[in-house]
CSV table of C-alpha atoms and ligand atoms in Angstrom, one decimal:
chain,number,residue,atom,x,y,z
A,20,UNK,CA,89.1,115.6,-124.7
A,21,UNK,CA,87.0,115.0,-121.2
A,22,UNK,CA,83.1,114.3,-120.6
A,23,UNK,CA,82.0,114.9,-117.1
A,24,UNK,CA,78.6,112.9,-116.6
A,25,UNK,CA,76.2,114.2,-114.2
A,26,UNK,CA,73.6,112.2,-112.2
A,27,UNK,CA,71.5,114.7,-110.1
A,28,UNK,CA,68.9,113.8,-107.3
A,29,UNK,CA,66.4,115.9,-105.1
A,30,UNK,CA,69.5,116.6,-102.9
A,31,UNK,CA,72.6,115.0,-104.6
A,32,UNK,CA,74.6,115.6,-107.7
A,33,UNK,CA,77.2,112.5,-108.5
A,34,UNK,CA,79.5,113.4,-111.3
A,35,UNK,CA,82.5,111.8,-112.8
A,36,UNK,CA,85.0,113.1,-115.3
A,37,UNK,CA,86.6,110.6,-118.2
A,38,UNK,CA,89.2,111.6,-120.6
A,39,UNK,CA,88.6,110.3,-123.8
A,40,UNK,CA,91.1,109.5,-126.3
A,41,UNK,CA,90.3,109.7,-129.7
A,42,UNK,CA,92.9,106.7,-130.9
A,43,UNK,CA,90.2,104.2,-132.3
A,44,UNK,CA,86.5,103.9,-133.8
A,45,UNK,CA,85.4,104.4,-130.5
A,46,UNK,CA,86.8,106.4,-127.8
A,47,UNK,CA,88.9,105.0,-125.0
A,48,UNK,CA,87.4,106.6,-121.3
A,49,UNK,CA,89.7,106.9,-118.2
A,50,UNK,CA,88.5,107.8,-115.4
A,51,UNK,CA,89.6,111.0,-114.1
A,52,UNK,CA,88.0,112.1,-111.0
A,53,UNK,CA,84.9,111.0,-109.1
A,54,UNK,CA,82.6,112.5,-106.5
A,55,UNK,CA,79.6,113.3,-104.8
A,56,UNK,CA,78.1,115.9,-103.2
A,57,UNK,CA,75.6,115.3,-100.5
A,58,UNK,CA,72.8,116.7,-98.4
A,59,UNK,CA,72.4,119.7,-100.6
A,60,UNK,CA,70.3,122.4,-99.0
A,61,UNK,CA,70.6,121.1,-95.6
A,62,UNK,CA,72.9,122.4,-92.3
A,63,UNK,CA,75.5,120.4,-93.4
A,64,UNK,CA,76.3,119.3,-96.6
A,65,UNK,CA,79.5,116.9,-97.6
A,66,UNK,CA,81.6,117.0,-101.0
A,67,UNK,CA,83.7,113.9,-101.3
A,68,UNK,CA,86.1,113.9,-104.5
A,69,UNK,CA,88.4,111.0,-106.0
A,70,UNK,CA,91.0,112.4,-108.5
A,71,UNK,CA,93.5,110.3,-110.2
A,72,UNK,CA,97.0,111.8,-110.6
A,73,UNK,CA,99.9,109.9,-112.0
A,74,UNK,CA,98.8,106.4,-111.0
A,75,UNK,CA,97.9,107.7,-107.3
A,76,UNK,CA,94.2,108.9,-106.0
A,77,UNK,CA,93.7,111.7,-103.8
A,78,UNK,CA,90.8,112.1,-101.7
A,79,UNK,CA,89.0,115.9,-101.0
A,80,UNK,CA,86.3,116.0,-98.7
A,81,UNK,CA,84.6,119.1,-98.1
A,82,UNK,CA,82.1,119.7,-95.5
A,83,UNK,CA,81.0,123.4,-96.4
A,84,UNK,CA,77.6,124.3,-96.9
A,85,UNK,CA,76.1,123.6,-100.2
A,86,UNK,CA,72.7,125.9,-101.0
A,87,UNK,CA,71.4,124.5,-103.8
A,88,UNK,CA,72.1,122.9,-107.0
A,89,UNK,CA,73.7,125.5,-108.7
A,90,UNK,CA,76.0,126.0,-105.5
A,91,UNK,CA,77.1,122.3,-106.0
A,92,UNK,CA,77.9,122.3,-109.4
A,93,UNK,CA,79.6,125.3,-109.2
A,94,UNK,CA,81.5,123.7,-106.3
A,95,UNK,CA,82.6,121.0,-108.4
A,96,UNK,CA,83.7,122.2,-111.0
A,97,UNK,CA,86.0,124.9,-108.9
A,98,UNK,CA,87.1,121.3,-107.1
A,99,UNK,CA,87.9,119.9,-110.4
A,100,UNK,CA,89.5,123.1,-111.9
A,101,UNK,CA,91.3,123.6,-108.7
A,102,UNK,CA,93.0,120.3,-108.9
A,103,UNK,CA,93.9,120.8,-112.3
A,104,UNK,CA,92.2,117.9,-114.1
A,105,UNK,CA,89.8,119.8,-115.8
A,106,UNK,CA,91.2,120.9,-118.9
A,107,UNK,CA,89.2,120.2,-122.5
A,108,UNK,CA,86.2,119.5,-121.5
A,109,UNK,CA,83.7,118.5,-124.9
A,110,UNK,CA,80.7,117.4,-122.9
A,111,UNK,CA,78.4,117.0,-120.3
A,112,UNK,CA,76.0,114.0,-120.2
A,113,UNK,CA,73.3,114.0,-117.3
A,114,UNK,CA,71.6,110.8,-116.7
A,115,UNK,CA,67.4,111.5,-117.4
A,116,UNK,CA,65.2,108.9,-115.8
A,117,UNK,CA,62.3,109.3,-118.4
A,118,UNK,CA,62.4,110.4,-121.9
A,119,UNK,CA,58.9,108.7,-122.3
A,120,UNK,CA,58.0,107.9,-126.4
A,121,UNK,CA,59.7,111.1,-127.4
A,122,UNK,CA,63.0,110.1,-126.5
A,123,UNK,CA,64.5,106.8,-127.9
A,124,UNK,CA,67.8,108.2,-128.0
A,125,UNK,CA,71.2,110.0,-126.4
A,126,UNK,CA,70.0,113.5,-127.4
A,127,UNK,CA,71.8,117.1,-126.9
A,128,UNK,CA,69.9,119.7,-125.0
A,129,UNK,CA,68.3,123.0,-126.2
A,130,UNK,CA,65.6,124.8,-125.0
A,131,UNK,CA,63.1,122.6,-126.8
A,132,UNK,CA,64.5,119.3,-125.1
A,133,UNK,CA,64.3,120.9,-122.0
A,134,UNK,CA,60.6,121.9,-121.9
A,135,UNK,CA,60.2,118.2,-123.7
A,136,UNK,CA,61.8,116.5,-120.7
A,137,UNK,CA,59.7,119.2,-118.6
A,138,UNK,CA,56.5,117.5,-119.7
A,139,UNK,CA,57.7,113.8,-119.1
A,140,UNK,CA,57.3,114.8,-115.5
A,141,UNK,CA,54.3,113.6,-114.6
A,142,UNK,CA,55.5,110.4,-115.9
A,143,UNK,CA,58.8,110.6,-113.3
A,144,UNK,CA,58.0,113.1,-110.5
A,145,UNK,CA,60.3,111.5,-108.1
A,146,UNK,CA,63.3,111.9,-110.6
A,147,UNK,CA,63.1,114.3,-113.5
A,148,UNK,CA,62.7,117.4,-111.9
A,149,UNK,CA,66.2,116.7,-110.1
A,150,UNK,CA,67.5,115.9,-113.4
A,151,UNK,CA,66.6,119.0,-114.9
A,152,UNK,CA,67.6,120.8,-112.4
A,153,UNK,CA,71.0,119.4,-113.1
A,154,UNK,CA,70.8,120.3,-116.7
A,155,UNK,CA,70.1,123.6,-115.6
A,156,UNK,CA,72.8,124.6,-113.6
A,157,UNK,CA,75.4,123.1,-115.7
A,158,UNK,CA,74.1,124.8,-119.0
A,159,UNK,CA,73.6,127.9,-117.0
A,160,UNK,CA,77.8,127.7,-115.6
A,161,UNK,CA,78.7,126.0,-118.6
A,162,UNK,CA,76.7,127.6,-121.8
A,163,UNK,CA,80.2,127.1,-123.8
A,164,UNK,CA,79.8,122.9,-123.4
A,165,UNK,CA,77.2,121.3,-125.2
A,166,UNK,CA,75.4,119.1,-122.9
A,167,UNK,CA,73.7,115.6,-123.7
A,168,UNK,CA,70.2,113.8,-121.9
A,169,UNK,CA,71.1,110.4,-121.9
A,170,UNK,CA,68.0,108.3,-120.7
A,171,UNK,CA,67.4,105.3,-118.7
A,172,UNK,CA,64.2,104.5,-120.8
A,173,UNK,CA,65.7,104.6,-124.3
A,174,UNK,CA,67.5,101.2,-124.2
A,175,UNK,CA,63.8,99.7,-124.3
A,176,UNK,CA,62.2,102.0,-127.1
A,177,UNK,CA,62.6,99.0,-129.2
A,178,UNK,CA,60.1,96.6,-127.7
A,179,UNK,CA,57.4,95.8,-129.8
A,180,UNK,CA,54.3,96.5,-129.0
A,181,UNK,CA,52.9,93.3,-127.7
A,182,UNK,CA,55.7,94.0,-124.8
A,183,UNK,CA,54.5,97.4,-124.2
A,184,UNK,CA,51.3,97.4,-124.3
A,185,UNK,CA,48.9,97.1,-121.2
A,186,UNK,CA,45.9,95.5,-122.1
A,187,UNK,CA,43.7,98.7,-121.3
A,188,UNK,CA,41.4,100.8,-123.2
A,189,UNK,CA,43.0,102.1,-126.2
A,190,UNK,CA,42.1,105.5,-125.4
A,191,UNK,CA,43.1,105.9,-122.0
A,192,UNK,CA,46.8,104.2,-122.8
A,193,UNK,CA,47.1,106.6,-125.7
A,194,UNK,CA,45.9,109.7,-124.0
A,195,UNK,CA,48.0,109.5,-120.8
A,196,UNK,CA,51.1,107.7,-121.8
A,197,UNK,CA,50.0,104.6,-120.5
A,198,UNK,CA,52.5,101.7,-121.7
A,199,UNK,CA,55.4,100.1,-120.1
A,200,UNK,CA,58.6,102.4,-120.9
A,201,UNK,CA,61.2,100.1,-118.6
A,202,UNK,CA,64.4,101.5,-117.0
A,203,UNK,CA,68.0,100.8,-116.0
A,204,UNK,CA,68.4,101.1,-120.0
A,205,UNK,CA,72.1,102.2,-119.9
A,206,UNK,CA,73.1,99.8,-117.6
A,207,UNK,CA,71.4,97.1,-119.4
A,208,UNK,CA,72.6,97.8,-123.0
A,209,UNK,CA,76.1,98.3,-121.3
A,210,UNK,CA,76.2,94.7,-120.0
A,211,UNK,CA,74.8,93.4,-123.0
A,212,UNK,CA,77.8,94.9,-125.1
A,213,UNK,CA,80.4,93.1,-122.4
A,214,UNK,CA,78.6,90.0,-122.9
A,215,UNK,CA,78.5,90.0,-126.6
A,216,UNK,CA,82.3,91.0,-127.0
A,217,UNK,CA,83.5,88.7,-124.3
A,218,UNK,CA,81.7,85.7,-125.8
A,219,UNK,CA,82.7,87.5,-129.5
A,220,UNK,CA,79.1,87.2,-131.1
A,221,UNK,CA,76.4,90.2,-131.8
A,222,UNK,CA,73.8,88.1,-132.4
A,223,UNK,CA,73.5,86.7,-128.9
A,224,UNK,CA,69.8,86.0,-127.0
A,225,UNK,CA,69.9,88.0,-123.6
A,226,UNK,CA,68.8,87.7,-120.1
A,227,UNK,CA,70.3,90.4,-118.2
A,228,UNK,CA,69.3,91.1,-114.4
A,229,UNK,CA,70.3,94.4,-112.7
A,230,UNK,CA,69.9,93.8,-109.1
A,231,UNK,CA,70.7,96.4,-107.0
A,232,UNK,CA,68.6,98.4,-104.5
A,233,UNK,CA,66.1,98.8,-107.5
A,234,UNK,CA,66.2,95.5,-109.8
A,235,UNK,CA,65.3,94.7,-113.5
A,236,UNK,CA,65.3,92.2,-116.0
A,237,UNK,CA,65.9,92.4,-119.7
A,238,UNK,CA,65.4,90.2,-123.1
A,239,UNK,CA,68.0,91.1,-125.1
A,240,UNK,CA,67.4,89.8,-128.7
A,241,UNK,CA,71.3,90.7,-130.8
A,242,UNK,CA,71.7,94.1,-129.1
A,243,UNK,CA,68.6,95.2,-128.7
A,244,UNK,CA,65.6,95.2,-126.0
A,245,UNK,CA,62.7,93.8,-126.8
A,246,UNK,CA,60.8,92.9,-123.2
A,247,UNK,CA,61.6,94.7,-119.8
A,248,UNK,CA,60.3,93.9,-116.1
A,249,UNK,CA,59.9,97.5,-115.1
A,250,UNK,CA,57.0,99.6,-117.0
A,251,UNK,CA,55.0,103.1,-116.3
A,252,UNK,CA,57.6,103.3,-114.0
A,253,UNK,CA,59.9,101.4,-111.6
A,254,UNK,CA,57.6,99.8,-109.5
A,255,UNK,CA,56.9,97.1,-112.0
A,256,UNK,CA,58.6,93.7,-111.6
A,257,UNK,CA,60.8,91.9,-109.8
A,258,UNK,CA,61.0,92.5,-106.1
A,259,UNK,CA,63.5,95.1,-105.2
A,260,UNK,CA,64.7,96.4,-101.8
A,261,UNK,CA,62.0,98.4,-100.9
A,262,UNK,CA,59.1,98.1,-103.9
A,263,UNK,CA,56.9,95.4,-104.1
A,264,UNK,CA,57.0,94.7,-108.0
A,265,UNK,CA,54.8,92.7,-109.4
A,266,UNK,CA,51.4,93.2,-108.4
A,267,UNK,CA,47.7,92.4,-108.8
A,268,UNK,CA,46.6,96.1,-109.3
A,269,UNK,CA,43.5,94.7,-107.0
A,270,UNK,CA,45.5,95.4,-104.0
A,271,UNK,CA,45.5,99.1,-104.7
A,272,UNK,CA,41.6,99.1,-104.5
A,273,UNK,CA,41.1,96.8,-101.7
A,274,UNK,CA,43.6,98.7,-99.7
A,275,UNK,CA,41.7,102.1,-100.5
A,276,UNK,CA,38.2,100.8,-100.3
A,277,UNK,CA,38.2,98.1,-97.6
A,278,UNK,CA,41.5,99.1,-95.6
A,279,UNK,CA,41.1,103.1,-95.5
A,280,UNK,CA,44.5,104.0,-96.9
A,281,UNK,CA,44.9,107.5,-98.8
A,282,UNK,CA,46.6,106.9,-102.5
A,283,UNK,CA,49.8,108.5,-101.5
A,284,UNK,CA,50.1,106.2,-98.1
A,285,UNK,CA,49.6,103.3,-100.6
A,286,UNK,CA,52.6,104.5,-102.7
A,287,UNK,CA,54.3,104.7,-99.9
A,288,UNK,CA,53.3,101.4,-99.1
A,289,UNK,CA,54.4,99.9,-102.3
A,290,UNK,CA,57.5,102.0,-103.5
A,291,UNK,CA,59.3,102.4,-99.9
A,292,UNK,CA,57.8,99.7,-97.6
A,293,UNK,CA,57.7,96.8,-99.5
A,294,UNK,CA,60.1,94.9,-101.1
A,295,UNK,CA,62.5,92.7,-99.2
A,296,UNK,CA,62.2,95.4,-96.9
A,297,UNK,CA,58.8,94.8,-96.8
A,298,UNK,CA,59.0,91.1,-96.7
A,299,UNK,CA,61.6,91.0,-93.7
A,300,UNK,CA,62.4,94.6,-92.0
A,301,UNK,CA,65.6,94.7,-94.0
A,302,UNK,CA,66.1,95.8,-97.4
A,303,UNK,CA,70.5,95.6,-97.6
A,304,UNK,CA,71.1,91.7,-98.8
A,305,UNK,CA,74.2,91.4,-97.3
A,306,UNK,CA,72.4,91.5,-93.9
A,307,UNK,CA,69.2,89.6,-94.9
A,308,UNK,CA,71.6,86.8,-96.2
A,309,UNK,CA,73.3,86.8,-92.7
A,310,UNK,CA,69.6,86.6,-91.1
A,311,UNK,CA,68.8,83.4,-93.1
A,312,UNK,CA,72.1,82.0,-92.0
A,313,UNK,CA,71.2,82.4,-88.9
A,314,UNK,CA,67.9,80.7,-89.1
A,315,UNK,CA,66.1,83.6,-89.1
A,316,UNK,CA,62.4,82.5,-91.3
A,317,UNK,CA,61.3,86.1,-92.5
A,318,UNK,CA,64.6,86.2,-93.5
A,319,UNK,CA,64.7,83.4,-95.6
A,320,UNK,CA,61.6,83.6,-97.0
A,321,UNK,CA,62.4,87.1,-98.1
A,322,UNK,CA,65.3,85.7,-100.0
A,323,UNK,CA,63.0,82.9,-101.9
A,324,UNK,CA,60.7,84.9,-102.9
A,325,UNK,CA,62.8,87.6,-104.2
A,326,UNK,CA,65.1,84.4,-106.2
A,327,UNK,CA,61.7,83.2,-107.2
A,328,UNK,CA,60.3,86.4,-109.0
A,329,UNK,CA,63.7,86.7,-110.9
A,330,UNK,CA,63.8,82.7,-111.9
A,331,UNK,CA,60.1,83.3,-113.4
A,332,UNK,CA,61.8,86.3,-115.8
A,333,UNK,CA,64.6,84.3,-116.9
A,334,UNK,CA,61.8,81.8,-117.8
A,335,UNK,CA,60.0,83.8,-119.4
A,336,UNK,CA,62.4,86.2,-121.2
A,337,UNK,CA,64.1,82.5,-122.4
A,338,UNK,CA,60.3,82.0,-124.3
A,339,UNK,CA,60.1,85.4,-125.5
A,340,UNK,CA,63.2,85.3,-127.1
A,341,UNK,CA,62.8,81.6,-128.4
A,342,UNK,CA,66.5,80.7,-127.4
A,343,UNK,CA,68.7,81.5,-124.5
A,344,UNK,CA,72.7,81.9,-125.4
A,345,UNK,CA,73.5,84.0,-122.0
A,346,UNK,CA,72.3,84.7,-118.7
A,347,UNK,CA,73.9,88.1,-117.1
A,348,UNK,CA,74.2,88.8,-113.2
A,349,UNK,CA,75.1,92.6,-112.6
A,350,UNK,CA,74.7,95.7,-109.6
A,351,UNK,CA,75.3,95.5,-106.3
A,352,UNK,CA,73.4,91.8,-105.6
A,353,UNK,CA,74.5,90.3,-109.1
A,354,UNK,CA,77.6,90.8,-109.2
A,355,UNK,CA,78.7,90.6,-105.2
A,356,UNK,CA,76.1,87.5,-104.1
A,357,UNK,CA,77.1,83.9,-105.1
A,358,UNK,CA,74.5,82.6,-102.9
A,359,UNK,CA,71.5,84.6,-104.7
A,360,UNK,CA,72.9,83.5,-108.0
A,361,UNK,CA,73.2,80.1,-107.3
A,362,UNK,CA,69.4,80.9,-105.6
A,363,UNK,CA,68.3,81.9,-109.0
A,364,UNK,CA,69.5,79.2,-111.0
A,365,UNK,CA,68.1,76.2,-109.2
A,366,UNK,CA,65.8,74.7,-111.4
A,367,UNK,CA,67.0,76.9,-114.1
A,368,UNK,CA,68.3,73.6,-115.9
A,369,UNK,CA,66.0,72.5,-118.0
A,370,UNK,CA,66.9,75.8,-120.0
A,371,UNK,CA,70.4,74.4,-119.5
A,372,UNK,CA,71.5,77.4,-117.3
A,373,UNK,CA,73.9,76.2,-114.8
A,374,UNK,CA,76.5,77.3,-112.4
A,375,UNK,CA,80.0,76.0,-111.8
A,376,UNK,CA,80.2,76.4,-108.1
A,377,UNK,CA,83.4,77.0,-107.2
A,378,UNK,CA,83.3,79.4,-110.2
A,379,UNK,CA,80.0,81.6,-108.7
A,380,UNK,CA,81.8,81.9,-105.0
A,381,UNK,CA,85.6,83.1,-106.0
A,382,UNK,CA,83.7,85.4,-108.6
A,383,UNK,CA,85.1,88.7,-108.2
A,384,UNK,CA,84.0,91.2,-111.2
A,385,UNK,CA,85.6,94.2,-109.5
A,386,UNK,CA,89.2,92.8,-109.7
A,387,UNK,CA,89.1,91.0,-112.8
A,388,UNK,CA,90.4,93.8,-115.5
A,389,UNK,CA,87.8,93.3,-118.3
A,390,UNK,CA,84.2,93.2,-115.4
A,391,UNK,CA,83.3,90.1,-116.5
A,392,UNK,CA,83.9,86.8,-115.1
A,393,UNK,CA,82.0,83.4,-116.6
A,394,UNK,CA,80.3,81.0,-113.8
A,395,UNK,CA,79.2,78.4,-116.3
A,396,UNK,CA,81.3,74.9,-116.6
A,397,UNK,CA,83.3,74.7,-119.4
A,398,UNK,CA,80.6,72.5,-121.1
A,399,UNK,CA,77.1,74.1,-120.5
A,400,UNK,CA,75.1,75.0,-123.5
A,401,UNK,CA,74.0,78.7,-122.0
A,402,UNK,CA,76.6,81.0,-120.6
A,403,UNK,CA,76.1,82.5,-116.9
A,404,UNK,CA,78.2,85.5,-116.6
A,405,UNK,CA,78.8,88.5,-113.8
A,406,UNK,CA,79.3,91.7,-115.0
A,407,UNK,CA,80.5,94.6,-113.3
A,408,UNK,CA,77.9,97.8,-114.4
A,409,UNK,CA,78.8,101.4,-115.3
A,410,UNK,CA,76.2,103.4,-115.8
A,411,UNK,CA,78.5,106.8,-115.8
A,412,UNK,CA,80.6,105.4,-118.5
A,413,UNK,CA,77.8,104.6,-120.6
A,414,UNK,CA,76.5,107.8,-120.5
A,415,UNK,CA,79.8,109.3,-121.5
A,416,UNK,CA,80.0,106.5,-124.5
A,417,UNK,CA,76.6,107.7,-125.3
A,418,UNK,CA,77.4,111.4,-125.2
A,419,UNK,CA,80.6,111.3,-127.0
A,420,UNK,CA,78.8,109.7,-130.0
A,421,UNK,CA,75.6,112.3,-129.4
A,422,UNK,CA,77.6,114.9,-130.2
A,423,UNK,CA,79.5,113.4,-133.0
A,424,UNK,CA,83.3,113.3,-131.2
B,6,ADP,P1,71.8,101.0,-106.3
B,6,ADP,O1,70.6,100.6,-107.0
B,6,ADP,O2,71.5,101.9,-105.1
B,6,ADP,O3,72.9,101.5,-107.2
B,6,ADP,P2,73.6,98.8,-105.8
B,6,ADP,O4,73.7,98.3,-107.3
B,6,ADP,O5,74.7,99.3,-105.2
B,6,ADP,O6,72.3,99.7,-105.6
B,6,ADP,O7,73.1,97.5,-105.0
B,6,ADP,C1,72.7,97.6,-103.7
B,6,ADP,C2,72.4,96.2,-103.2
B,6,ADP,O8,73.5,95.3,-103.4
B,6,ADP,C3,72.1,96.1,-101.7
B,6,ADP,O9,71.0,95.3,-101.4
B,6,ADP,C4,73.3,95.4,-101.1
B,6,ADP,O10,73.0,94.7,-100.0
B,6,ADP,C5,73.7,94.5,-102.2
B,6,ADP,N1,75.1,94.1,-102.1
B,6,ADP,C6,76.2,94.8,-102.2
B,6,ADP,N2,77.3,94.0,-101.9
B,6,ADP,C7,76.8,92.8,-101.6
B,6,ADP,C8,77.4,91.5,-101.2
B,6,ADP,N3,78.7,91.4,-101.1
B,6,ADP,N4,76.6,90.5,-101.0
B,6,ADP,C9,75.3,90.6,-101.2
B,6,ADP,N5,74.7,91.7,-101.5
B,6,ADP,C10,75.4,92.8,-101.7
């Protein structure tokens, strides 16, 4: 059987297709074919395809116009069909930012989910119209494949209330949704499963850190979430590569009042202007860390700061869950960035975190079959580990058992 997972943006679909066999309790996923369509709508649009055949992978580009959403997907799935790998497909799982309180779980779509995930818009207007737009392209090409929402805030519907609350008027957080939801959920509870079966314990007490262009931490108490950096939406939390996280909601006012700035130029300000970005004019690590090399001070300040904010989680996320077995580094800046990790974990040892140097800098959790490598020495008391992420494959995990295959 094959699950093709679905991640649509404003003018993007990324998909990729796993076969799943059904050998054991839980299904084994090979990748089959990967891809991503982009610029859809515009002059020129570009479909890029990876599809593994017998051990080799071929590469499709396409550079034909793509109208709209239902022209991509129907353009991928004639690339897929045309290269012959699509051939028992059971599913479709599409990645949904915000599932708000409703949804706390991998659920298949029907009408009634759709206009449910319709009204958690106002709660994600950057992302879930794209998402459902995605949805409904491929149930409209595809009615014959039942199709599964998998969201990115249902990892964290288990935090108890004194992490979700905002300490607002009772009646204004009820009536608007007001609470913190938290994000990057798949990719969190996907990390935290690699950690607990490479370290062979379920019961393990969790720090993982997503950093990538957006960043997020997570308390992981034996599987499940039970605190989470980012809240109403995104923009809460550690510093990320162009959003400011953590804020004193002050700022907001005394930019409108005393500085002149219209709301939306302040969320501009604060989701695409800030940040590392923000901080130093750059917002891609790699080059920031080069900066700082060089001497550059913005530069390096940038990178303190950002270190900083995370080091304060792991802090506090060690005191929320009264014990610390594991530290996790993962995305694009945890797993790829010794120098940020070892950043991090200075002055991390009083929690008995630690880094074996030569360890953090050979770490290379692309090449190493299982994704995760250990950094710790041999004798520390908390593990530090890098795992490589995967959302998409998390998402097909999540599907496959939504559906009940
Ligand atoms: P997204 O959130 O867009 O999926 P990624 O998880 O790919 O983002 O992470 C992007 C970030 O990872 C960028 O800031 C990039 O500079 C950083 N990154 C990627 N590779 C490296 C590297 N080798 N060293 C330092 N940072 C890196």
């Amino acid at each position: 059987m094959q699950i093709l997972v679905l991640n649509s943006g404003s003018s993007s679909i990324k998909y990729r297709l796993f076969d799943a066999d059904r050998g054991g309790d839980t299904p084994t996923l090979t990748e089959r074919a990967t891809g991503t369509i982009e610029r859809i709508g515009e002059t020129a649009s570009r479909t890029t395809s990876r599809i593994h055949r017998d051990g080799d992978v071929e590469e499709l580009v396409d550079e034909q116009r793509v109208t709209d959403h239902a022209d991509g997907f129907a353009t991928l799935v004639a690339t897929l069909e045309g290269a012959g790998v699509l051939t028992e497909l059971v599913a479709i799982g599409h990645r949904v930012v915000h599932g708000g309180e409703e949804f706390v779980a991998p659920t298949v779509i029907d009408e009634r989910v759709v206009e449910r995930i319709r009204a958690q818009i106002p709660l994600a207007p950057l992302h879930n119209p794209a998402n459902l737009t995605g949805i409904e392209v491929a149930t409209a090409l595809r009615p014959d494949v039942p199709q599964v929402a998998v969201f990115d805030t249902a990892f964290h519907a288990t935090l108890p209330t004194r992490a979700y609350r905002y300490a607002i008027d009772d009646e204004v957080a009820q009536t608007h949704g007001i609470r913190r939801y938290g994000f990057h959920g798949t990719s969190h509870a996907y990390v935290a499963r690699r950690a607990a079966d490479h370290l062979g314990r379920d019961d393990l007490g969790l720090v993982t850190l997503h950093l990538g262009n957006g960043a997020s931490a997570a308390a992981i108490d034996a599987g499940h979430s039970i605190d989470t950096s980012m809240g109403l939406s995104p923009l809460e939390g550690l510093v990320m590569g162009s959003r400011s996280g953590d804020i004193d909601p002050a700022v907001i006012f005394h930019l409108v009042r005393q500085a002149g700035m219209g709301l939306d130029e302040v969320d501009e300000l604060l989701n695409r202007r800030s940040g590392l970005l923000g901080l130093c004019g750059d917002n891609d690590l790699r080059v920031i860390e080069e900066r700082a090399e060089q001497g550059d001070q913005a530069a390096a300040s940038a990178l303190d700061v950002y270190a900083y904010r995370i080091r304060k989680y792991v802090g506090a996320y060690a005191a929320a869950l009264g014990r610390l077995d594991a530290v996790v580094f993962t995305a694009g800046v945890g797993e790829n960035s010794p120098t940020m990790r070892a950043r991090v974990v200075e002055g991390l040892g009083l929690l008995g975190v630690s880094l074996a140097p030569d360890r953090n800098l050979a770490a290379d959790v692309r090449t190493t079959p299982d994704g995760v490598v250990a950094l710790h020495p041999d004798d520390a008391p908390v593990a530090v580990l890098a795992i490589a992420t995967d959302e998409e494959r998390e998402i097909a995990t999540q599907s496959l058992t939504a559906i009940g295959a």
